Amino acid sequence: MTWFACAKKYSQRSSLALMTLVLLVLFPSGAVFAGEKFIAVIMTGNLECYRQAHAAFMESIDQGIPAEEGMRVYVQTPNPDPISWANSIRKAVGLGADIIITYGASASLAAKSEARNTPILFADVYDPVALHLVRNPVRPGGNLSGISSKTPLDTLVKTFREIHAVRSMGVLFSSSDLGSLLQVKRIEELGHIFGFEVLKRNIGNPQDIPEALALFAGRIESLFITESPALHQGLVEVVDFSRQTSLPLLGQIPGLSDRGALISLEADPAEQGELLADYLRQVLDGSKIGKLPVRTPRKVSLVINLGVARSLGYKVPFQALSLATRVIK
């Protein structure tokens, strides 16, 4: 490691330590949080789907947890990178959080690594078992559990194939998000099963998106966007590209079809927040987090945008429409 890299790393640690010390002086946990629970929330990038989930979480808490119990919620919105996630978790631990709540796979994995002795509740995690966040979804053990947002990619791809006989698919993914990696792996498996070519582009940050899309131009006939904070932040560019190049866009991001995708399969963010609040209530009532099974989404919507289909020259067959939970006309 170079002298500059060492100095930079030392500076980051020193800044974090100083920031935590200042916060502890201003908000000493023993004085401020005596008699109430301190809930630290990690919401990467302040993304729309996380905001919706958290709004539902807070509303459910307001309705379901007696005011006399006392609770303080502290929200952090780190950038989508490992250093920011780790710093946010360490700050939460340093401030004496009773429970840490995380939205998304990467923040949840960072919390598991950095907050070994603090209970963790997660939401909007694509596949907690495959990500090695928990070993057993029925009895997670340890000090963490939460809500999965996994929806079946097979259903999404099969429905798309009812509309269009796909031969090639471009996939945007982010290697920094393990949930995104799981999705691109499954798309590759489905490509092998159904006989379509898969071209991948790794997105490290939103600034990488224009170059990746330019490399796709003329080489693909459909586009899939995986779920990751970096891709969420560049969603407008992806939708604009699909529209300008007449490429059908698919994905599992909530609200994607409303933004201009042809088809999406979405776990409801509000339900994620409501289920999360229910687990927090149970923990505050004395339940052990490790004994709470990982919940799976019940409100899953297959959404087809007929306006986009018409603009692409597709006639959506009845079989595909009958599978849809919602049709945008």
Short mmCIF file of C-alpha atoms in Angstrom, two decimals:
data_model
loop_
_atom_site.label_atom_id
_atom_site.label_comp_id
_atom_site.label_asym_id
_atom_site.label_seq_id
_atom_site.Cartn_x
_atom_site.Cartn_y
_atom_site.Cartn_z
CA MET A 1 0.00 0.00 0.00
CA THR A 2 1.37 3.44 -0.95
CA TRP A 3 2.04 6.19 1.59
CA PHE A 4 -0.86 8.17 0.09
CA ALA A 5 -3.27 5.23 0.40
CA CYS A 6 -2.20 4.63 4.01
CA ALA A 7 -2.62 8.30 4.83
CA LYS A 8 -6.06 8.37 3.18
CA LYS A 9 -7.20 5.30 5.07
CA TYR A 10 -5.88 6.72 8.34
CA SER A 11 -7.62 10.03 7.62
CA GLN A 12 -10.95 8.25 7.01
CA ARG A 13 -10.67 6.35 10.28
CA SER A 14 -9.64 9.47 12.19
CA SER A 15 -12.55 11.45 10.75
CA LEU A 16 -14.99 8.70 11.69
CA ALA A 17 -13.58 8.46 15.21
CA LEU A 18 -13.76 12.24 15.66
CA MET A 19 -17.31 12.39 14.30
CA THR A 20 -18.44 9.58 16.61
CA LEU A 21 -16.78 11.26 19.59
CA VAL A 22 -18.53 14.56 18.86
CA LEU A 23 -21.88 12.82 18.54
CA LEU A 24 -21.34 10.97 21.79
CA VAL A 25 -20.52 14.23 23.55
CA LEU A 26 -23.60 15.93 22.11
CA PHE A 27 -25.89 12.90 22.51
CA PRO A 28 -24.56 10.65 25.30
CA SER A 29 -26.64 7.51 25.09
CA GLY A 30 -26.96 7.14 28.82
CA ALA A 31 -28.42 10.64 29.20
CA VAL A 32 -30.51 11.13 26.06
CA PHE A 33 -31.80 7.63 25.48
CA ALA A 34 -32.44 6.60 29.09
CA GLY A 35 -35.89 5.01 29.28
CA GLU A 36 -36.37 4.83 25.51
CA LYS A 37 -35.19 2.65 22.66
CA PHE A 38 -32.75 4.07 20.13
CA ILE A 39 -33.43 2.72 16.63
CA ALA A 40 -30.75 3.46 14.01
CA VAL A 41 -31.90 3.20 10.37
CA ILE A 42 -29.56 2.76 7.38
CA MET A 43 -31.28 3.77 4.12
CA THR A 44 -28.77 3.77 1.25
CA GLY A 45 -28.91 6.73 -1.09
CA ASN A 46 -32.33 7.86 0.14
CA LEU A 47 -33.87 5.86 -2.73
CA GLU A 48 -37.58 6.09 -3.54
CA CYS A 49 -38.35 2.42 -2.78
CA TYR A 50 -36.57 2.71 0.59
CA ARG A 51 -38.41 5.95 1.37
CA GLN A 52 -41.74 4.25 0.67
CA ALA A 53 -40.84 1.27 2.85
CA HIS A 54 -39.61 3.51 5.66
CA ALA A 55 -42.70 5.73 5.51
CA ALA A 56 -44.90 2.64 5.92
CA PHE A 57 -42.61 1.44 8.73
CA MET A 58 -42.91 4.74 10.62
CA GLU A 59 -46.68 4.91 10.11
CA SER A 60 -47.07 1.37 11.45
CA ILE A 61 -44.89 2.20 14.44
CA ASP A 62 -46.92 5.32 15.23
CA GLN A 63 -50.11 3.27 15.18
CA GLY A 64 -48.85 0.12 16.89
CA ILE A 65 -46.29 1.07 19.54
CA PRO A 66 -47.54 2.88 22.67
CA ALA A 67 -46.06 6.36 23.08
CA GLU A 68 -45.15 5.69 26.70
CA GLU A 69 -42.66 3.01 25.63
CA GLY A 70 -40.45 5.76 24.17
CA MET A 71 -38.44 5.39 20.97
CA ARG A 72 -36.04 7.56 19.02
CA VAL A 73 -35.40 6.84 15.32
CA TYR A 74 -32.15 8.07 13.77
CA VAL A 75 -31.91 7.78 9.96
CA GLN A 76 -28.68 7.76 7.92
CA THR A 77 -28.59 7.80 4.09
CA PRO A 78 -25.07 6.70 3.11
CA ASN A 79 -23.76 6.60 -0.44
CA PRO A 80 -23.85 3.19 -2.16
CA ASP A 81 -20.28 2.13 -1.39
CA PRO A 82 -18.63 -0.16 1.21
CA ILE A 83 -16.86 2.64 3.12
CA SER A 84 -20.07 4.65 3.53
CA TRP A 85 -22.04 1.60 4.67
CA ALA A 86 -19.37 0.63 7.20
CA ASN A 87 -19.09 4.19 8.52
CA SER A 88 -22.85 4.47 9.01
CA ILE A 89 -23.01 1.18 10.88
CA ARG A 90 -20.06 2.11 13.10
CA LYS A 91 -21.67 5.45 13.88
CA ALA A 92 -24.91 3.70 14.86
CA VAL A 93 -23.00 1.34 17.14
CA GLY A 94 -20.96 4.20 18.60
CA LEU A 95 -24.14 6.09 19.46
CA GLY A 96 -25.43 3.06 21.34
CA ALA A 97 -28.22 1.90 19.03
CA ASP A 98 -30.49 -0.69 20.64
CA ILE A 99 -31.55 -2.01 17.23
CA ILE A 100 -30.20 -1.33 13.73
CA ILE A 101 -32.61 -1.39 10.79
CA THR A 102 -31.22 -1.76 7.28
CA TYR A 103 -32.80 -1.47 3.85
CA GLY A 104 -31.14 -3.43 1.05
CA ALA A 105 -28.66 -6.29 0.80
CA SER A 106 -25.39 -4.38 0.98
CA ALA A 107 -26.26 -2.30 4.04
CA SER A 108 -27.57 -5.44 5.77
CA LEU A 109 -24.37 -7.37 5.07
CA ALA A 110 -22.30 -4.42 6.32
CA ALA A 111 -24.36 -4.36 9.50
CA LYS A 112 -23.82 -8.06 10.07
CA SER A 113 -20.06 -7.55 9.74
CA GLU A 114 -19.70 -4.30 11.70
CA ALA A 115 -22.39 -4.62 14.39
CA ARG A 116 -21.84 -8.09 15.78
CA ASN A 117 -23.42 -7.41 19.16
CA THR A 118 -26.30 -5.16 18.09
CA PRO A 119 -29.64 -6.69 17.00
CA ILE A 120 -30.39 -6.11 13.31
CA LEU A 121 -33.68 -6.10 11.42
CA PHE A 122 -33.47 -5.89 7.62
CA ALA A 123 -35.90 -5.29 4.76
CA ASP A 124 -35.79 -5.32 0.96
CA VAL A 125 -33.08 -7.98 0.77
CA TYR A 126 -33.30 -10.02 -2.43
CA ASP A 127 -32.34 -13.46 -1.04
CA PRO A 128 -31.04 -13.49 2.57
CA VAL A 129 -30.05 -17.17 2.47
CA ALA A 130 -28.17 -17.09 -0.85
CA LEU A 131 -26.41 -13.93 0.37
CA HIS A 132 -25.33 -15.78 3.54
CA LEU A 133 -27.05 -13.17 5.64
CA VAL A 134 -28.89 -15.98 7.44
CA ARG A 135 -28.37 -19.72 7.30
CA ASN A 136 -31.92 -20.88 7.91
CA PRO A 137 -34.89 -18.70 6.94
CA VAL A 138 -37.15 -20.46 9.46
CA ARG A 139 -34.82 -20.06 12.43
CA PRO A 140 -32.16 -17.50 11.46
CA GLY A 141 -30.37 -17.64 14.82
CA GLY A 142 -27.94 -15.00 16.01
CA ASN A 143 -29.16 -11.43 16.29
CA LEU A 144 -30.70 -10.66 12.91
CA SER A 145 -33.78 -11.40 10.84
CA GLY A 146 -36.11 -9.47 8.57
CA ILE A 147 -38.00 -9.30 5.32
CA SER A 148 -37.00 -10.71 1.93
CA SER A 149 -37.99 -8.91 -1.28
CA LYS A 150 -37.21 -11.80 -3.63
CA THR A 151 -39.62 -12.25 -6.53
CA PRO A 152 -39.36 -15.07 -9.11
CA LEU A 153 -37.32 -13.95 -12.11
CA ASP A 154 -38.58 -17.00 -13.98
CA THR A 155 -42.11 -15.56 -13.99
CA LEU A 156 -40.88 -12.22 -15.32
CA VAL A 157 -38.84 -13.74 -18.16
CA LYS A 158 -41.53 -16.27 -19.11
CA THR A 159 -44.15 -13.52 -19.30
CA PHE A 160 -41.83 -11.41 -21.46
CA ARG A 161 -41.35 -14.36 -23.81
CA GLU A 162 -45.13 -14.57 -24.20
CA ILE A 163 -44.95 -11.02 -25.59
CA HIS A 164 -41.68 -11.18 -27.53
CA ALA A 165 -39.45 -14.08 -28.63
CA VAL A 166 -36.28 -12.66 -27.10
CA ARG A 167 -32.93 -13.58 -28.68
CA SER A 168 -30.57 -11.28 -26.79
CA MET A 169 -30.73 -9.40 -23.51
CA GLY A 170 -28.44 -6.76 -22.06
CA VAL A 171 -28.14 -6.78 -18.28
CA LEU A 172 -27.00 -3.91 -16.10
CA PHE A 173 -25.70 -5.07 -12.72
CA SER A 174 -23.49 -3.87 -9.90
CA SER A 175 -20.77 -6.14 -8.52
CA SER A 176 -20.75 -4.13 -5.28
CA ASP A 177 -24.29 -5.36 -4.56
CA LEU A 178 -24.51 -9.12 -3.99
CA GLY A 179 -28.27 -9.12 -4.58
CA SER A 180 -27.63 -7.67 -8.03
CA LEU A 181 -25.08 -10.42 -8.70
CA LEU A 182 -27.64 -13.09 -7.78
CA GLN A 183 -30.10 -11.62 -10.26
CA VAL A 184 -27.66 -11.46 -13.16
CA LYS A 185 -26.62 -15.05 -12.44
CA ARG A 186 -30.24 -16.19 -12.67
CA ILE A 187 -30.78 -14.23 -15.91
CA GLU A 188 -27.77 -16.07 -17.39
CA GLU A 189 -29.28 -19.40 -16.32
CA LEU A 190 -32.61 -18.49 -17.90
CA GLY A 191 -30.81 -17.39 -21.07
CA HIS A 192 -29.24 -20.84 -21.28
CA ILE A 193 -32.62 -22.52 -20.67
CA PHE A 194 -34.60 -20.44 -23.17
CA GLY A 195 -31.88 -19.88 -25.73
CA PHE A 196 -31.18 -16.15 -25.60
CA GLU A 197 -27.80 -14.46 -25.39
CA VAL A 198 -26.94 -12.41 -22.29
CA LEU A 199 -24.55 -9.44 -22.44
CA LYS A 200 -23.55 -7.93 -19.08
CA ARG A 201 -22.27 -4.52 -18.04
CA ASN A 202 -21.00 -3.85 -14.52
CA ILE A 203 -21.98 -0.49 -13.01
CA GLY A 204 -19.73 0.72 -10.20
CA ASN A 205 -21.51 4.05 -9.80
CA PRO A 206 -24.22 5.96 -11.70
CA GLN A 207 -21.60 7.79 -13.78
CA ASP A 208 -20.75 4.46 -15.47
CA ILE A 209 -24.23 4.05 -16.94
CA PRO A 210 -23.96 6.15 -20.15
CA GLU A 211 -20.81 4.33 -21.31
CA ALA A 212 -22.33 0.93 -20.52
CA LEU A 213 -25.50 1.75 -22.44
CA ALA A 214 -23.48 3.01 -25.41
CA LEU A 215 -21.70 -0.36 -25.57
CA PHE A 216 -25.10 -2.08 -25.73
CA ALA A 217 -26.31 -0.04 -28.71
CA GLY A 218 -27.07 -2.24 -31.71
CA ARG A 219 -26.05 -5.43 -29.88
CA ILE A 220 -29.16 -6.31 -27.87
CA GLU A 221 -32.91 -6.43 -28.41
CA SER A 222 -34.01 -6.21 -24.76
CA LEU A 223 -32.65 -4.72 -21.56
CA PHE A 224 -32.82 -5.92 -17.95
CA ILE A 225 -31.87 -3.75 -14.98
CA THR A 226 -31.03 -5.49 -11.72
CA GLU A 227 -31.76 -4.01 -8.31
CA SER A 228 -28.89 -2.05 -6.78
CA PRO A 229 -28.57 1.44 -5.27
CA ALA A 230 -26.15 2.56 -8.00
CA LEU A 231 -28.62 1.57 -10.72
CA HIS A 232 -31.58 3.06 -8.88
CA GLN A 233 -29.79 6.40 -8.92
CA GLY A 234 -29.33 6.22 -12.70
CA LEU A 235 -32.79 4.92 -13.52
CA VAL A 236 -33.85 7.96 -15.54
CA GLU A 237 -30.94 7.48 -17.97
CA VAL A 238 -31.74 3.78 -18.39
CA VAL A 239 -35.42 4.42 -19.10
CA ASP A 240 -34.56 7.22 -21.56
CA PHE A 241 -32.11 4.93 -23.38
CA SER A 242 -34.69 2.15 -23.70
CA ARG A 243 -37.22 4.61 -25.09
CA GLN A 244 -34.80 6.24 -27.55
CA THR A 245 -33.53 2.88 -28.85
CA SER A 246 -36.94 1.13 -28.79
CA LEU A 247 -35.67 -1.56 -26.44
CA PRO A 248 -38.11 -3.31 -24.08
CA LEU A 249 -36.98 -2.76 -20.49
CA LEU A 250 -37.56 -5.31 -17.72
CA GLY A 251 -36.75 -5.42 -14.01
CA GLN A 252 -37.85 -5.92 -10.43
CA ILE A 253 -37.51 -2.32 -9.22
CA PRO A 254 -40.78 -1.06 -7.70
CA GLY A 255 -42.48 1.44 -10.00
CA LEU A 256 -40.32 0.54 -13.00
CA SER A 257 -43.22 -0.02 -15.41
CA ASP A 258 -44.80 3.26 -14.32
CA ARG A 259 -41.54 4.96 -15.32
CA GLY A 260 -41.53 3.39 -18.81
CA ALA A 261 -40.49 -0.27 -18.60
CA LEU A 262 -42.47 -2.83 -20.60
CA ILE A 263 -42.84 -5.27 -17.73
CA SER A 264 -41.80 -5.51 -14.09
CA LEU A 265 -42.24 -7.86 -11.15
CA GLU A 266 -42.29 -5.91 -7.90
CA ALA A 267 -42.39 -6.58 -4.18
CA ASP A 268 -44.51 -3.90 -2.52
CA PRO A 269 -42.26 -1.46 -0.57
CA ALA A 270 -45.08 -0.51 1.80
CA GLU A 271 -45.55 -4.14 2.79
CA GLN A 272 -41.80 -4.40 3.46
CA GLY A 273 -42.07 -1.52 5.91
CA GLU A 274 -45.23 -2.83 7.57
CA LEU A 275 -43.76 -6.29 8.14
CA LEU A 276 -40.57 -4.69 9.46
CA ALA A 277 -42.58 -2.64 11.97
CA ASP A 278 -44.41 -5.77 13.10
CA TYR A 279 -41.08 -7.48 13.81
CA LEU A 280 -39.86 -4.44 15.73
CA ARG A 281 -42.99 -4.59 17.88
CA GLN A 282 -42.34 -8.25 18.61
CA VAL A 283 -38.72 -7.57 19.54
CA LEU A 284 -39.72 -4.71 21.85
CA ASP A 285 -42.20 -7.12 23.46
CA GLY A 286 -39.37 -9.52 24.24
CA SER A 287 -39.10 -11.84 21.21
CA LYS A 288 -35.60 -12.97 20.21
CA ILE A 289 -34.72 -11.76 16.73
CA GLY A 290 -32.93 -15.00 15.88
CA LYS A 291 -36.16 -16.93 16.44
CA LEU A 292 -38.21 -14.78 14.05
CA PRO A 293 -38.39 -16.45 10.61
CA VAL A 294 -37.42 -14.43 7.55
CA ARG A 295 -40.65 -13.25 5.95
CA THR A 296 -41.24 -13.37 2.21
CA PRO A 297 -43.28 -10.82 0.25
CA ARG A 298 -46.97 -11.55 -0.14
CA LYS A 299 -47.87 -8.45 -2.17
CA VAL A 300 -46.06 -9.06 -5.47
CA SER A 301 -47.21 -7.29 -8.64
CA LEU A 302 -46.56 -8.31 -12.22
CA VAL A 303 -47.05 -5.04 -14.12
CA ILE A 304 -47.36 -4.69 -17.90
CA ASN A 305 -47.29 -1.31 -19.62
CA LEU A 306 -49.55 -1.58 -22.67
CA GLY A 307 -48.63 1.90 -23.87
CA VAL A 308 -44.97 0.87 -24.07
CA ALA A 309 -45.95 -2.41 -25.77
CA ARG A 310 -47.86 -0.50 -28.47
CA SER A 311 -44.94 1.89 -29.03
CA LEU A 312 -42.67 -1.14 -29.56
CA GLY A 313 -45.13 -2.76 -31.97
CA TYR A 314 -45.95 -5.66 -29.64
CA LYS A 315 -49.37 -7.23 -29.34
CA VAL A 316 -49.69 -8.52 -25.79
CA PRO A 317 -51.43 -11.92 -25.85
CA PHE A 318 -54.24 -12.79 -23.46
CA GLN A 319 -52.02 -15.34 -21.70
CA ALA A 320 -49.61 -12.60 -20.64
CA LEU A 321 -52.39 -10.21 -19.66
CA SER A 322 -54.04 -12.90 -17.54
CA LEU A 323 -50.82 -13.24 -15.52
CA ALA A 324 -50.56 -9.51 -14.86
CA THR A 325 -51.55 -8.09 -11.49
CA ARG A 326 -51.81 -4.60 -12.99
CA VAL A 327 -51.96 -3.30 -16.55
CA ILE A 328 -50.94 0.27 -17.40
CA LYS A 329 -52.95 1.51 -20.39
#
